[in-house]
GROMACS .gro file of C-alpha atoms in nm:
model
   82
    1MET     CA    1  12.494   9.961  10.503
    2PRO     CA    2  12.163  10.067  10.207
    3ASN     CA    3  12.091  10.424  10.146
    4TYR     CA    4  11.765  10.437  10.202
    5ARG     CA    5  11.635  10.788  10.069
    6ARG     CA    6  11.385  10.940  10.349
    7ILE     CA    7  11.196  11.272  10.273
    8PHE     CA    8  11.150  11.372  10.634
    9VAL     CA    9  10.886  11.615  10.655
   10PRO     CA   10  10.785  11.864  11.025
   11GLY     CA   11  10.413  11.727  11.090
   12GLY     CA   12  10.499  11.398  10.952
   13ASP     CA   13  10.368  11.069  11.105
   14TYR     CA   14  10.711  10.866  11.081
   15VAL     CA   15  10.785  10.461  11.124
   16PHE     CA   16  11.015  10.293  11.338
   17THR     CA   17  11.206  10.027  11.381
   18VAL     CA   18  11.557  10.022  11.626
   19ASN     CA   19  11.706   9.735  11.629
   20LEU     CA   20  11.966   9.674  11.947
   21LEU     CA   21  12.294   9.546  11.804
   22GLY     CA   22  12.324   9.264  11.983
   23ARG     CA   23  11.995   9.048  11.869
   24GLN     CA   24  12.021   8.862  12.130
   25GLN     CA   25  12.011   9.104  12.483
   26THR     CA   26  11.724   9.110  12.657
   27LEU     CA   27  11.855   9.498  12.736
   28LEU     CA   28  11.457   9.708  12.634
   29ILE     CA   29  11.277   9.541  12.893
   30ASP     CA   30  11.560   9.456  13.156
   31ARG     CA   31  11.647   9.873  13.164
   32ILE     CA   32  11.289   9.980  13.066
   33ASP     CA   33  11.375  10.206  13.350
   34LEU     CA   34  11.653  10.413  13.120
   35LEU     CA   35  11.434  10.386  12.827
   36ARG     CA   36  11.153  10.575  12.945
   37SER     CA   37  11.373  10.855  13.158
   38ALA     CA   38  11.481  10.876  12.805
   39TYR     CA   39  11.202  10.900  12.632
   40GLY     CA   40  11.028  11.199  12.932
   41SER     CA   41  11.317  11.375  12.789
   42VAL     CA   42  11.318  11.384  12.558
   43GLN     CA   43  10.957  11.448  12.502
   44SER     CA   44  10.964  11.712  12.753
   45ARG     CA   45  11.180  11.929  12.536
   46HIS     CA   46  11.092  11.816  12.180
   47PRO     CA   47  10.720  11.790  12.196
   48PHE     CA   48  10.612  11.457  11.960
   49GLU     CA   49  10.291  11.268  11.962
   50THR     CA   50  10.341  10.892  12.047
   51VAL     CA   51  10.065  10.756  11.840
   52ALA     CA   52  10.187  10.393  11.913
   53ILE     CA   53  10.438  10.210  12.017
   54SER     CA   54  10.547   9.842  12.080
   55ILE     CA   55  10.886   9.763  12.274
   56LEU     CA   56  10.965   9.374  12.262
   57PRO     CA   57  11.281   9.266  12.458
   58ASP     CA   58  11.562   9.360  12.176
   59HIS     CA   59  11.396   9.591  11.911
   60LEU     CA   60  11.118   9.883  11.931
   61HIS     CA   61  10.827   9.957  11.686
   62GLY     CA   62  10.684  10.278  11.707
   63ILE     CA   63  10.499  10.557  11.508
   64TRP     CA   64  10.552  10.937  11.602
   65HIS     CA   65  10.374  11.272  11.480
   66LEU     CA   66  10.773  11.471  11.504
   67ARG     CA   67  10.784  11.834  11.441
   68ALA     CA   68  11.121  11.751  11.383
   69MET     CA   69  11.361  11.409  11.368
   70LEU     CA   70  11.409  11.355  11.720
   71MET     CA   71  11.433  10.907  11.744
   72ILE     CA   72  11.853  10.979  11.710
   73THR     CA   73  11.812  11.208  12.032
   74ILE     CA   74  11.593  10.952  12.176
   75ALA     CA   75  11.832  10.715  12.097
   76THR     CA   76  12.200  10.835  12.289
   77ARG     CA   77  11.990  10.930  12.571
   78SER     CA   78  11.890  10.588  12.635
   79SER     CA   79  12.256  10.436  12.501
   80ARG     CA   80  12.446  10.703  12.796
   81GLY     CA   81  12.240  10.556  13.066
   82LEU     CA   82  12.424  10.175  12.973
   0.00000   0.00000   0.00000
């Protein structure tokens, strides 16, 4: 696994790409309700701004303005629903 160097700055803009483990799956659009629920739950507890988001069947791209790093929390909550 690559060891990327990342700079985490509260209040910064971050570009994310999140892939499903099985790239042939379509869970992100088949179960969009779980993603919306997890997204809303995290956003209500840890406010952040969605600058842009693109949700595809097997991955998503997003640009978020974050006060803290929250992507792990969103991913965890989405996965628990499956």
